[in-house]
Backbone as CSV, one residue per row, in Angstrom:
resi,resn,N_x,N_y,N_z,CA_x,CA_y,CA_z,C_x,C_y,C_z
1,MET,-100.012,-4.218,-14.265,-100.491,-5.578,-14.326,-101.637,-5.732,-13.345
2,LYS,-102.771,-6.207,-13.825,-103.931,-6.392,-12.993,-103.917,-7.781,-12.376
3,LEU,-104.241,-7.828,-11.095,-104.331,-9.115,-10.428,-105.672,-9.766,-10.757
4,ASN,-105.636,-11.058,-10.938,-106.912,-11.737,-11.164,-107.635,-11.903,-9.828
5,TYR,-108.828,-12.422,-9.870,-109.700,-12.497,-8.702,-109.055,-13.286,-7.560
6,PHE,-108.482,-14.441,-7.861,-107.899,-15.305,-6.841,-106.670,-14.643,-6.204
7,MET,-105.809,-14.054,-6.996,-104.599,-13.422,-6.478,-104.937,-12.202,-5.625
8,LYS,-106.020,-11.500,-5.986,-106.426,-10.345,-5.212,-106.882,-10.772,-3.816
9,LYS,-107.638,-11.840,-3.737,-108.107,-12.356,-2.445,-106.920,-12.863,-1.613
10,LEU,-105.962,-13.522,-2.270,-104.785,-14.036,-1.573,-103.938,-12.884,-1.029
11,SER,-103.820,-11.809,-1.779,-103.065,-10.646,-1.345,-103.715,-10.011,-0.115
12,ILE,-105.011,-9.904,-0.109,-105.728,-9.336,1.037,-105.553,-10.232,2.257
13,ALA,-105.622,-11.541,2.073,-105.455,-12.481,3.191,-104.052,-12.379,3.777
14,ARG,-103.032,-12.252,2.929,-101.661,-12.121,3.433,-101.490,-10.839,4.231
15,ARG,-102.095,-9.761,3.781,-102.009,-8.494,4.489,-102.655,-8.602,5.867
16,TRP,-103.818,-9.237,5.939,-104.498,-9.420,7.217,-103.692,-10.307,8.160
17,MET,-103.070,-11.367,7.628,-102.267,-12.261,8.467,-101.040,-11.522,9.006
18,ALA,-100.388,-10.728,8.195,-99.226,-9.973,8.639,-99.614,-8.976,9.726
19,THR,-100.748,-8.304,9.553,-101.217,-7.352,10.555,-101.523,-8.060,11.864
20,THR,-102.131,-9.227,11.784,-102.483,-9.994,12.981,-101.227,-10.445,13.721
21,VAL,-100.263,-10.963,12.998,-99.026,-11.429,13.638,-98.289,-10.260,14.291
22,LEU,-98.218,-9.143,13.631,-97.560,-7.973,14.193,-98.270,-7.493,15.454
23,SER,-99.590,-7.464,15.433,-100.361,-7.025,16.598,-100.172,-7.979,17.767
24,LEU,-100.224,-9.283,17.504,-100.029,-10.257,18.575,-98.626,-10.161,19.163
25,SER,-97.639,-9.898,18.337,-96.270,-9.737,18.836,-96.166,-8.514,19.741
26,ALA,-96.784,-7.425,19.349,-96.763,-6.215,20.169,-97.457,-6.452,21.506
27,ILE,-98.573,-7.131,21.483,-99.295,-7.433,22.729,-98.442,-8.324,23.624
28,ALA,-97.781,-9.322,23.049,-96.944,-10.227,23.845,-95.780,-9.483,24.480
29,LEU,-95.169,-8.559,23.759,-94.066,-7.789,24.332,-94.533,-6.928,25.499
30,VAL,-95.666,-6.281,25.347,-96.186,-5.444,26.420,-96.592,-6.320,27.600
31,TRP,-97.192,-7.458,27.315,-97.641,-8.364,28.368,-96.453,-8.845,29.203
32,GLN,-95.352,-9.142,28.577,-94.178,-9.635,29.292,-93.413,-8.515,29.990
33,GLY,-93.770,-7.297,29.745,-93.137,-6.186,30.444,-91.830,-5.732,29.822
34,ALA,-91.673,-5.921,28.546,-90.425,-5.538,27.902,-90.227,-4.031,27.897
35,PHE,-91.325,-3.272,27.961,-91.209,-1.827,27.899,-91.301,-1.154,29.259
36,PHE,-91.437,-1.946,30.314,-91.509,-1.375,31.649,-90.149,-1.482,32.318
37,SER,-89.814,-0.499,33.135,-88.517,-0.537,33.821,-88.618,-1.456,35.031
38,HIS,-87.489,-1.975,35.442,-87.431,-2.838,36.611,-87.260,-1.975,37.852
39,THR,-88.194,-2.078,38.784,-88.107,-1.266,39.993,-87.044,-1.789,40.940
40,ALA,-86.686,-3.058,40.840,-85.656,-3.606,41.714,-84.311,-2.941,41.430
41,ALA,-84.073,-2.576,40.207,-82.812,-1.921,39.850,-82.737,-0.532,40.461
42,MET,-83.884,0.104,40.648,-83.890,1.436,41.230,-83.707,1.377,42.750
43,ALA,-84.045,0.246,43.359,-83.966,0.142,44.811,-82.528,0.043,45.295
44,ALA,-81.639,-0.516,44.479,-80.254,-0.692,44.904,-79.300,-0.158,43.830
45,PRO,-79.146,1.157,43.725,-78.297,1.701,42.661,-76.819,1.405,42.863
46,THR,-76.364,1.159,44.102,-74.946,0.891,44.318,-74.533,-0.417,43.686
47,ALA,-75.412,-1.389,43.675,-75.086,-2.660,43.025,-74.847,-2.448,41.540
48,ASN,-75.626,-1.558,40.952,-75.445,-1.264,39.533,-74.111,-0.584,39.276
49,LEU,-73.680,0.279,40.206,-72.399,0.948,40.030,-71.242,-0.035,40.114
50,ILE,-71.334,-0.970,41.039,-70.291,-1.996,41.151,-70.272,-2.841,39.902
51,LEU,-71.442,-3.186,39.426,-71.533,-3.971,38.205,-70.960,-3.194,37.020
52,ALA,-71.243,-1.904,36.945,-70.722,-1.082,35.849,-69.200,-0.994,35.920
53,THR,-68.652,-0.918,37.129,-67.196,-0.870,37.280,-66.572,-2.169,36.811
54,ASP,-67.178,-3.299,37.211,-66.657,-4.595,36.777,-66.735,-4.749,35.268
55,VAL,-67.853,-4.337,34.697,-68.013,-4.431,33.244,-67.011,-3.527,32.546
56,GLY,-66.770,-2.341,33.102,-65.793,-1.429,32.518,-64.398,-2.028,32.521
57,SER,-64.037,-2.676,33.616,-62.723,-3.319,33.680,-62.630,-4.464,32.681
58,GLN,-63.726,-5.208,32.531,-63.744,-6.294,31.552,-63.598,-5.751,30.134
59,VAL,-64.269,-4.647,29.852,-64.188,-4.043,28.518,-62.762,-3.573,28.246
60,GLN,-62.143,-2.945,29.237,-60.769,-2.484,29.048,-59.821,-3.658,28.847
61,GLY,-60.012,-4.723,29.620,-59.170,-5.908,29.450,-59.367,-6.544,28.090
62,LYS,-60.609,-6.621,27.665,-60.913,-7.194,26.356,-60.316,-6.338,25.245
63,ALA,-60.361,-5.032,25.402,-59.781,-4.139,24.386,-58.272,-4.358,24.279
64,SER,-57.612,-4.548,25.417,-56.164,-4.791,25.394,-55.835,-6.122,24.735
65,VAL,-56.616,-7.154,25.078,-56.381,-8.482,24.489,-56.620,-8.441,22.978
66,ASP,-57.711,-7.803,22.573,-58.016,-7.719,21.144,-56.973,-6.902,20.385
67,ALA,-56.467,-5.853,21.022,-55.422,-5.055,20.369,-54.167,-5.894,20.173
68,GLY,-53.832,-6.699,21.160,-52.676,-7.581,21.019,-52.856,-8.584,19.901
69,ARG,-54.058,-9.151,19.822,-54.347,-10.102,18.734,-54.275,-9.421,17.375
70,ALA,-54.810,-8.218,17.298,-54.789,-7.491,16.029,-53.355,-7.188,15.607
71,LYS,-52.522,-6.811,16.567,-51.120,-6.526,16.244,-50.406,-7.783,15.762
72,ASN,-50.692,-8.921,16.397,-50.096,-10.180,15.939,-50.543,-10.515,14.523
73,PHE,-51.820,-10.284,14.241,-52.345,-10.536,12.903,-51.666,-9.624,11.874
74,ILE,-51.475,-8.375,12.245,-50.818,-7.416,11.346,-49.386,-7.858,11.070
75,GLU,-48.695,-8.284,12.113,-47.303,-8.735,11.959,-47.236,-9.985,11.065
76,ASP,-48.160,-10.919,11.263,-48.202,-12.116,10.415,-48.449,-11.759,8.956
77,THR,-49.369,-10.836,8.738,-49.686,-10.416,7.377,-48.477,-9.752,6.724
78,LYS,-47.785,-8.916,7.482,-46.583,-8.253,6.955,-45.536,-9.295,6.557
79,ASP,-45.352,-10.286,7.419,-44.368,-11.337,7.112,-44.765,-12.132,5.871
80,LYS,-46.060,-12.405,5.716,-46.515,-13.148,4.527,-46.306,-12.333,3.250
81,VAL,-46.562,-11.040,3.326,-46.352,-10.173,2.152,-44.880,-10.159,1.773
82,LYS,-44.004,-10.024,2.781,-42.563,-10.014,2.505,-42.115,-11.357,1.934
83,ARG,-42.613,-12.449,2.498,-42.244,-13.774,2.011,-42.667,-13.959,0.557
84,THR,-43.879,-13.500,0.233,-44.366,-13.610,-1.142,-43.538,-12.752,-2.093
85,ALA,-43.178,-11.551,-1.672,-42.350,-10.676,-2.517,-40.984,-11.318,-2.773
86,ASN,-40.403,-11.903,-1.744,-39.109,-12.580,-1.916,-39.230,-13.786,-2.838
87,LYS,-40.312,-14.533,-2.683,-40.512,-15.717,-3.528,-40.655,-15.311,-4.997
88,ASN,-41.410,-14.242,-5.240,-41.580,-13.774,-6.616,-40.262,-13.262,-7.203
89,ALA,-39.481,-12.544,-6.406,-38.183,-12.053,-6.884,-37.250,-13.231,-7.174
90,ASP,-37.295,-14.262,-6.343,-36.465,-15.451,-6.591,-36.881,-16.171,-7.870
91,ARG,-38.166,-16.208,-8.115,-38.642,-16.847,-9.351,-38.137,-16.090,-10.582
92,VAL,-38.203,-14.766,-10.525,-37.702,-13.965,-11.648,-36.202,-14.176,-11.784
93,ASP,-35.512,-14.226,-10.662,-34.069,-14.440,-10.666,-33.711,-15.776,-11.319
94,GLN,-34.457,-16.819,-10.992,-34.212,-18.138,-11.591,-34.544,-18.151,-13.079
95,ALA,-35.584,-17.433,-13.449,-36.013,-17.433,-14.849,-35.048,-16.664,-15.745
96,THR,-34.303,-15.722,-15.184,-33.405,-14.911,-16.007,-31.959,-15.384,-15.955
97,ASP,-31.697,-16.478,-15.279,-30.367,-17.091,-15.230,-29.297,-16.176,-14.638
98,ASP,-29.662,-15.336,-13.666,-28.708,-14.481,-12.945,-27.795,-13.664,-13.856
99,ASN,-28.332,-13.109,-14.916,-27.479,-12.335,-15.822,-27.589,-10.830,-15.581
100,GLY,-28.314,-10.397,-14.541,-28.399,-8.981,-14.217,-29.212,-8.186,-15.223
101,SER,-30.214,-8.788,-15.799,-31.022,-8.107,-16.811,-31.920,-7.042,-16.184
102,PHE,-32.537,-6.267,-17.060,-33.454,-5.218,-16.623,-34.601,-5.803,-15.810
103,VAL,-35.154,-6.929,-16.254,-36.290,-7.560,-15.577,-35.884,-7.992,-14.170
104,GLU,-34.683,-8.536,-14.044,-34.202,-8.986,-12.738,-34.022,-7.805,-11.781
105,ARG,-33.433,-6.731,-12.264,-33.250,-5.546,-11.427,-34.593,-4.951,-11.022
106,LYS,-35.530,-4.933,-11.970,-36.879,-4.415,-11.665,-37.560,-5.272,-10.598
107,ALA,-37.412,-6.581,-10.699,-38.022,-7.478,-9.714,-37.439,-7.229,-8.326
108,LYS,-36.150,-6.979,-8.243,-35.513,-6.713,-6.954,-35.951,-5.361,-6.394
109,ARG,-36.056,-4.357,-7.265,-36.554,-3.046,-6.812,-37.985,-3.166,-6.307
110,ASP,-38.814,-3.926,-7.042,-40.199,-4.127,-6.619,-40.259,-4.845,-5.276
111,ARG,-39.417,-5.853,-5.111,-39.377,-6.581,-3.845,-39.029,-5.641,-2.705
112,ASP,-38.008,-4.813,-2.893,-37.594,-3.877,-1.849,-38.696,-2.867,-1.541
113,ARG,-39.360,-2.374,-2.587,-40.449,-1.416,-2.402,-41.619,-2.064,-1.666
114,ILE,-41.943,-3.300,-2.016,-43.046,-4.008,-1.355,-42.720,-4.220,0.118
115,GLU,-41.484,-4.614,0.415,-41.102,-4.822,1.816,-41.162,-3.514,2.603
116,GLN,-40.707,-2.436,1.986,-40.749,-1.141,2.666,-42.185,-0.711,2.937
117,ARG,-43.041,-0.864,1.953,-44.446,-0.470,2.139,-45.149,-1.377,3.139
118,ALA,-44.780,-2.650,3.166,-45.370,-3.558,4.151,-45.012,-3.112,5.559
119,ASP,-43.750,-2.713,5.754,-43.335,-2.214,7.069,-44.086,-0.934,7.433
120,GLU,-44.189,-0.012,6.476,-44.880,1.258,6.743,-46.358,1.022,7.034
121,ASP,-47.007,0.187,6.227,-48.432,-0.083,6.429,-48.679,-0.775,7.764
122,ALA,-47.805,-1.708,8.121,-47.962,-2.399,9.400,-47.809,-1.417,10.559
123,ALA,-46.836,-0.532,10.463,-46.638,0.458,11.528,-47.846,1.383,11.653
124,ARG,-48.376,1.842,10.501,-49.564,2.715,10.523,-50.769,1.993,11.110
125,THR,-50.946,0.742,10.726,-52.103,-0.014,11.207,-51.983,-0.294,12.701
126,LYS,-50.772,-0.628,13.166,-50.580,-0.844,14.603,-50.858,0.439,15.383
127,LYS,-50.451,1.569,14.831,-50.722,2.846,15.498,-52.224,3.101,15.576
128,ALA,-52.943,2.768,14.510,-54.405,2.937,14.509,-55.054,2.012,15.539
129,VAL,-54.540,0.796,15.662,-55.065,-0.136,16.670,-54.831,0.432,18.066
130,ASP,-53.635,0.960,18.311,-53.346,1.567,19.616,-54.265,2.755,19.894
131,ASN,-54.473,3.600,18.880,-55.358,4.757,19.059,-56.779,4.311,19.384
132,THR,-57.247,3.272,18.705,-58.597,2.769,18.963,-58.701,2.204,20.366
133,LYS,-57.697,1.419,20.765,-57.701,0.834,22.114,-57.694,1.938,23.161
134,ASN,-56.871,2.965,22.955,-56.815,4.072,23.905,-58.134,4.834,23.964
135,ALA,-58.779,4.998,22.818,-60.078,5.684,22.800,-61.121,4.892,23.570
136,VAL,-61.114,3.564,23.406,-62.065,2.724,24.147,-61.801,2.838,25.639
137,GLU,-60.530,2.775,26.030,-60.199,2.862,27.451,-60.564,4.232,28.035
138,ARG,-60.333,5.311,27.274,-60.717,6.641,27.753,-62.228,6.748,27.913
139,THR,-62.959,6.185,26.960,-64.419,6.234,27.034,-64.924,5.471,28.249
140,VAL,-64.365,4.285,28.488,-64.783,3.492,29.647,-64.445,4.231,30.938
141,ASP,-63.262,4.844,30.992,-62.896,5.615,32.180,-63.853,6.783,32.402
142,SER,-64.248,7.453,31.318,-65.192,8.571,31.440,-66.545,8.093,31.949
143,ILE,-66.973,6.953,31.463,-68.263,6.408,31.913,-68.173,6.002,33.381
144,LYS,-67.064,5.380,33.779,-66.884,5.024,35.180,-66.922,6.278,36.052
145,ASP,-66.233,7.343,35.623,-66.212,8.581,36.397,-67.607,9.186,36.496
146,ALA,-68.366,9.107,35.418,-69.716,9.672,35.424,-70.612,8.909,36.400
147,PHE,-70.457,7.585,36.484,-71.294,6.803,37.386,-70.812,6.881,38.826
148,SER,-69.543,7.167,39.037,-69.035,7.196,40.410,-69.409,8.506,41.116
149,ASN,-69.712,9.556,40.366,-70.067,10.845,40.996,-71.504,10.919,41.357
C-alpha cells in the first residue's frame, strides 16, 4: 500500500518527533546524573553494610509473614473445596431420595476423592511455600555473609 503525499509527510514528522523526544530524555537523564555513581556511598561503606543487614532482616521477616499468609490462603481454599464437594454430594443425595442408587454412591466416592486430593494438594503447596521461604532466607543469609566479610 502506497502512502499518499500527506500521509508520507506526517509519517516523517512523527519519526522526527519521536527521535527528538528520545534524545531529550537521554540528555535529561545524563544531566541529572542517573548514570553516575554516588561518591558519598563510597566514603562510608560501613553504613551501607548496616543498611544491608537491616534490609536483609526485613526481607526475611516479610518472607515469613507472606509464607504464613499463603498457608492460611491454602487452608481456606482447601476448606472451600471440601465444603463444595459436600454440598454437591448432599444435593445428589436429596435428588435420589436416599435409595442407595449408583449415582448416589458415585457422588459419595467423588466427594471422598475430592477431599483426599484437596488435602494432598494443600500439603504439597504448603511444602512448596516452605521451600520457597527457606530459599529466600538462605539467599539473604548468603548475601549478608558476603557483605560482612
